[in-house]
Amino acid sequence: MPVLPGAEPYRHEGGETGVLLCHGFTGSPQSLRPWAEYLAARGLTVSLPLLPGHGTHWHDMQATGWQDWYAEVDRELRELRERCRQVFVFGLSMGGALTLRLAAKHGPAISGVVVVNPAVKLHGVAARALPVVRHLVPSSKGVASDIAKEGAVELGYDRVPLHAAYSLRNFLRLVDTALPQVTQPLLLLRSPRDHVVPPADSARVLARISSLDVHEVLLEQSYHVATLDHDAERIFEESYAFVGRLAPGVAKKGSTSGG
């Protein structure tokens, strides 16, 4: 099926510092595009891929799993590494989980990690029933557009394909196991009022990673998709400052590139 208008991947060739952005489960690059454009306007090289099975129709996602989603961001990371001196990885929700796995696997090849409302576990009775229910029911109610800001909408599926959700459950278990292997500087931004991912997930990330340079920011005015919510500008500014602190010269160059 054709990609939905607005769900297209985004890339920008900038300077020697690159950022890979990973969108969330059943979402699309649309939820991170303002963030990507903010970074691009400040001279960074930016890659925001569309994950397989996303951005079309939820039926397309039924045939994909975490291996497909991870392979896509892993490939994008390797391409950025070929073009850039330093690379950072950012992610929202499941994109945060993809980011954390990349960090655990690639080590010093990644200069820093930024996660927004990262997911590291599927919670509740429904999650435990997925191994059986996915064979009986194809989908459940969607989780897109948890946003406090009036008029803001996330371009995501209105149904959750349960085979894909089962794969996500298995992936998050792998990510959780690998959290102690995450050693990079990390910026975690979370919304206290998140109706998709509970605060326990962010707390677990902070408790289990091995990073020594860690900063947490609360997004008091936003729900789950904070990158499209009231605190979006703060996310953009905090993440850019984080990159500028760890990549010498970025902030100076960015001040002359507009945006």
Short mmCIF file of C-alpha atoms in Angstrom, two decimals:
data_model
loop_
_atom_site.label_atom_id
_atom_site.label_comp_id
_atom_site.label_asym_id
_atom_site.label_seq_id
_atom_site.Cartn_x
_atom_site.Cartn_y
_atom_site.Cartn_z
CA MET A 1 0.00 0.00 0.00
CA PRO A 2 1.18 3.60 -0.57
CA VAL A 3 2.69 5.52 2.33
CA LEU A 4 0.20 7.84 4.02
CA PRO A 5 0.78 11.55 3.30
CA GLY A 6 2.98 12.88 6.10
CA ALA A 7 4.36 9.47 7.09
CA GLU A 8 7.30 9.59 4.69
CA PRO A 9 10.86 9.13 5.96
CA TYR A 10 12.97 12.26 6.31
CA ARG A 11 16.67 12.79 5.66
CA HIS A 12 18.89 15.85 5.68
CA GLU A 13 22.57 16.11 4.77
CA GLY A 14 24.25 18.47 7.19
CA GLY A 15 27.55 18.55 9.02
CA GLU A 16 29.82 15.93 10.56
CA THR A 17 27.48 15.25 13.48
CA GLY A 18 24.54 12.98 12.73
CA VAL A 19 21.31 12.09 14.50
CA LEU A 20 19.18 9.00 13.90
CA LEU A 21 15.57 9.32 15.09
CA CYS A 22 13.36 6.27 15.76
CA HIS A 23 9.57 6.56 15.81
CA GLY A 24 7.15 4.50 17.87
CA PHE A 25 5.02 1.37 17.51
CA THR A 26 2.15 1.82 15.00
CA GLY A 27 3.32 5.43 14.53
CA SER A 28 5.31 7.08 11.75
CA PRO A 29 8.04 9.66 11.10
CA GLN A 30 5.31 12.32 11.33
CA SER A 31 5.49 12.21 15.14
CA LEU A 32 9.20 13.12 15.05
CA ARG A 33 9.40 15.25 11.93
CA PRO A 34 9.31 18.65 13.72
CA TRP A 35 12.17 17.41 15.92
CA ALA A 36 14.13 16.21 12.88
CA GLU A 37 13.60 19.50 11.06
CA TYR A 38 14.67 21.47 14.13
CA LEU A 39 17.97 19.56 14.24
CA ALA A 40 18.47 19.82 10.48
CA ALA A 41 17.97 23.58 10.59
CA ARG A 42 20.87 23.75 13.03
CA GLY A 43 23.30 22.03 10.71
CA LEU A 44 23.08 18.41 11.81
CA THR A 45 22.85 15.45 9.46
CA VAL A 46 19.52 13.79 10.21
CA SER A 47 17.96 10.42 9.40
CA LEU A 48 14.34 9.61 10.32
CA PRO A 49 13.38 6.29 8.68
CA LEU A 50 9.93 4.76 8.26
CA LEU A 51 9.88 1.41 10.04
CA PRO A 52 8.68 -1.60 8.01
CA GLY A 53 4.93 -2.19 8.24
CA HIS A 54 4.29 1.36 9.43
CA GLY A 55 2.82 4.39 7.71
CA THR A 56 0.40 2.52 5.41
CA HIS A 57 -2.32 0.28 6.92
CA TRP A 58 -2.19 -1.82 10.07
CA HIS A 59 -2.67 -4.99 8.03
CA ASP A 60 0.81 -4.42 6.56
CA MET A 61 2.29 -4.53 10.05
CA GLN A 62 0.94 -8.02 10.78
CA ALA A 63 3.66 -9.53 8.58
CA THR A 64 6.49 -7.66 10.32
CA GLY A 65 8.24 -8.06 13.64
CA TRP A 66 10.92 -6.51 15.80
CA GLN A 67 13.70 -7.99 13.69
CA ASP A 68 12.44 -5.96 10.72
CA TRP A 69 12.10 -2.72 12.70
CA TYR A 70 15.50 -3.10 14.34
CA ALA A 71 17.23 -4.02 11.07
CA GLU A 72 15.98 -0.79 9.53
CA VAL A 73 17.38 1.49 12.25
CA ASP A 74 20.58 -0.53 12.47
CA ARG A 75 21.14 -0.04 8.74
CA GLU A 76 20.45 3.68 9.00
CA LEU A 77 22.88 3.96 11.90
CA ARG A 78 25.64 2.26 9.93
CA GLU A 79 25.08 4.60 6.98
CA LEU A 80 25.24 7.64 9.27
CA ARG A 81 28.47 6.32 10.77
CA GLU A 82 30.02 6.25 7.30
CA ARG A 83 29.18 9.91 6.69
CA CYS A 84 29.55 11.49 10.13
CA ARG A 85 32.31 11.87 12.70
CA GLN A 86 29.86 11.48 15.59
CA VAL A 87 26.37 9.95 15.70
CA PHE A 88 23.59 10.28 18.27
CA VAL A 89 20.40 8.21 18.45
CA PHE A 90 17.03 9.57 19.59
CA GLY A 91 13.75 7.67 20.06
CA LEU A 92 10.13 7.98 21.19
CA SER A 93 8.29 5.13 22.95
CA MET A 94 9.18 1.89 21.12
CA GLY A 95 11.65 4.07 19.23
CA GLY A 96 13.27 4.60 22.61
CA ALA A 97 13.59 0.84 22.99
CA LEU A 98 15.15 0.58 19.53
CA THR A 99 17.53 3.37 20.54
CA LEU A 100 18.55 1.57 23.72
CA ARG A 101 19.23 -1.67 21.87
CA LEU A 102 21.35 0.17 19.32
CA ALA A 103 23.28 1.75 22.19
CA ALA A 104 23.81 -1.62 23.86
CA LYS A 105 24.98 -3.25 20.63
CA HIS A 106 27.10 -0.49 19.08
CA GLY A 107 28.78 0.90 22.20
CA PRO A 108 31.21 3.79 21.55
CA ALA A 109 30.08 4.08 17.91
CA ILE A 110 27.14 6.05 19.38
CA SER A 111 28.11 9.28 21.14
CA GLY A 112 24.89 9.79 23.08
CA VAL A 113 21.28 8.68 23.51
CA VAL A 114 18.05 10.66 23.92
CA VAL A 115 14.81 8.85 24.75
CA VAL A 116 11.31 10.28 25.19
CA ASN A 117 8.81 8.18 27.17
CA PRO A 118 10.72 4.98 26.37
CA ALA A 119 8.88 1.65 26.51
CA VAL A 120 10.68 -1.37 27.95
CA LYS A 121 7.73 -3.60 28.89
CA LEU A 122 4.16 -4.39 27.83
CA HIS A 123 2.01 -4.23 30.95
CA GLY A 124 -1.26 -5.78 32.06
CA VAL A 125 -3.34 -8.87 31.51
CA ALA A 126 -3.74 -8.20 27.79
CA ALA A 127 0.02 -8.35 27.26
CA ARG A 128 0.26 -11.67 29.07
CA ALA A 129 -2.54 -13.07 26.92
CA LEU A 130 -0.92 -12.10 23.60
CA PRO A 131 0.61 -15.54 22.84
CA VAL A 132 -2.93 -16.99 22.60
CA VAL A 133 -5.15 -14.02 21.75
CA ARG A 134 -3.13 -13.07 18.65
CA HIS A 135 -4.32 -16.29 16.99
CA LEU A 136 -7.96 -15.53 17.77
CA VAL A 137 -8.27 -11.78 17.19
CA PRO A 138 -6.27 -9.85 14.56
CA SER A 139 -6.15 -6.47 16.27
CA SER A 140 -7.11 -4.32 19.24
CA LYS A 141 -7.84 -0.63 19.79
CA GLY A 142 -5.05 1.73 18.72
CA VAL A 143 -2.79 3.75 21.01
CA ALA A 144 -1.97 6.72 18.75
CA SER A 145 -2.50 10.43 19.51
CA ASP A 146 -2.09 10.48 23.29
CA ILE A 147 -1.51 14.24 23.17
CA ALA A 148 -2.64 17.00 25.55
CA LYS A 149 -2.32 19.83 23.03
CA GLU A 150 -5.65 20.66 21.42
CA GLY A 151 -5.68 20.09 17.67
CA ALA A 152 -2.43 18.08 17.59
CA VAL A 153 -2.79 14.66 15.97
CA GLU A 154 -0.36 11.77 15.60
CA LEU A 155 -0.43 9.96 12.27
CA GLY A 156 -0.66 6.39 13.51
CA TYR A 157 -2.82 3.30 13.17
CA ASP A 158 -6.24 3.16 14.80
CA ARG A 159 -5.73 -0.58 15.39
CA VAL A 160 -2.87 -2.51 16.98
CA PRO A 161 -2.01 -5.69 15.00
CA LEU A 162 -1.62 -8.38 17.66
CA HIS A 163 1.02 -10.50 15.92
CA ALA A 164 3.18 -7.37 15.82
CA ALA A 165 2.33 -6.58 19.44
CA TYR A 166 3.48 -10.06 20.44
CA SER A 167 6.77 -9.46 18.62
CA LEU A 168 7.08 -6.13 20.42
CA ARG A 169 6.60 -7.89 23.76
CA ASN A 170 9.47 -10.25 22.96
CA PHE A 171 11.66 -7.39 21.78
CA LEU A 172 11.12 -5.35 24.93
CA ARG A 173 12.25 -8.32 26.99
CA LEU A 174 15.50 -8.38 25.03
CA VAL A 175 15.96 -4.64 25.48
CA ASP A 176 15.38 -4.88 29.22
CA THR A 177 18.00 -7.61 29.55
CA ALA A 178 20.54 -5.50 27.64
CA LEU A 179 20.03 -2.23 29.57
CA PRO A 180 23.21 -2.70 31.69
CA GLN A 181 25.18 -2.66 28.41
CA VAL A 182 24.09 0.93 27.74
CA THR A 183 27.05 3.12 28.75
CA GLN A 184 26.65 6.26 26.62
CA PRO A 185 25.61 9.67 27.97
CA LEU A 186 21.83 9.58 28.18
CA LEU A 187 19.08 12.19 28.26
CA LEU A 188 15.67 10.84 29.27
CA LEU A 189 12.59 13.02 28.91
CA ARG A 190 9.29 11.73 30.28
CA SER A 191 5.71 12.81 30.76
CA PRO A 192 4.27 12.20 34.25
CA ARG A 193 0.83 12.01 32.58
CA ASP A 194 1.41 9.32 29.97
CA HIS A 195 -1.58 7.10 29.09
CA VAL A 196 0.44 4.66 26.96
CA VAL A 197 3.72 3.96 28.78
CA PRO A 198 3.77 4.06 32.60
CA PRO A 199 6.46 5.93 34.60
CA ALA A 200 7.82 2.55 35.72
CA ASP A 201 9.44 2.07 32.30
CA SER A 202 11.54 5.22 32.53
CA ALA A 203 12.41 4.39 36.13
CA ARG A 204 13.62 0.96 35.06
CA VAL A 205 15.78 2.43 32.30
CA LEU A 206 17.42 4.84 34.72
CA ALA A 207 17.94 2.11 37.33
CA ARG A 208 19.48 -0.48 35.01
CA ILE A 209 21.69 1.36 32.53
CA SER A 210 25.41 1.68 33.22
CA SER A 211 25.75 5.25 31.90
CA LEU A 212 27.48 7.69 34.24
CA ASP A 213 26.32 10.82 32.40
CA VAL A 214 22.54 10.74 32.88
CA HIS A 215 19.98 13.56 32.91
CA GLU A 216 16.21 13.29 33.40
CA VAL A 217 13.71 15.97 32.34
CA LEU A 218 10.01 15.98 33.25
CA LEU A 219 7.53 17.08 30.58
CA GLU A 220 4.76 18.34 32.83
CA GLN A 221 2.48 19.69 30.08
CA SER A 222 2.49 16.70 27.74
CA TYR A 223 1.11 13.19 27.34
CA HIS A 224 2.81 10.27 25.59
CA VAL A 225 3.53 11.77 22.16
CA ALA A 226 5.39 14.67 23.74
CA THR A 227 7.23 15.49 20.51
CA LEU A 228 3.94 16.89 19.15
CA ASP A 229 2.70 18.28 22.47
CA HIS A 230 3.13 21.39 24.61
CA ASP A 231 6.69 20.44 25.63
CA ALA A 232 7.93 19.73 22.11
CA GLU A 233 10.12 22.82 21.93
CA ARG A 234 11.74 21.91 25.22
CA ILE A 235 12.54 18.43 23.89
CA PHE A 236 14.11 19.96 20.80
CA GLU A 237 16.17 22.48 22.78
CA GLU A 238 17.32 20.04 25.49
CA SER A 239 18.35 17.41 22.94
CA TYR A 240 20.24 19.91 20.80
CA ALA A 241 22.05 21.24 23.87
CA PHE A 242 22.90 17.63 24.80
CA VAL A 243 24.46 17.07 21.37
CA GLY A 244 26.26 20.40 21.54
CA ARG A 245 27.83 19.49 24.88
CA LEU A 246 29.14 16.17 23.57
CA ALA A 247 30.05 17.16 19.99
CA PRO A 248 32.49 20.10 20.09
CA GLY A 249 31.66 22.86 17.66
CA VAL A 250 28.04 21.89 17.02
CA ALA A 251 26.45 24.69 19.04
CA LYS A 252 28.74 27.30 17.49
CA LYS A 253 28.00 26.13 13.94
CA GLY A 254 24.29 25.77 14.65
CA SER A 255 23.98 29.36 15.80
CA THR A 256 24.72 30.54 12.26
CA SER A 257 22.57 28.07 10.36
CA GLY A 258 19.17 29.52 11.21
CA GLY A 259 15.99 27.62 11.94
#
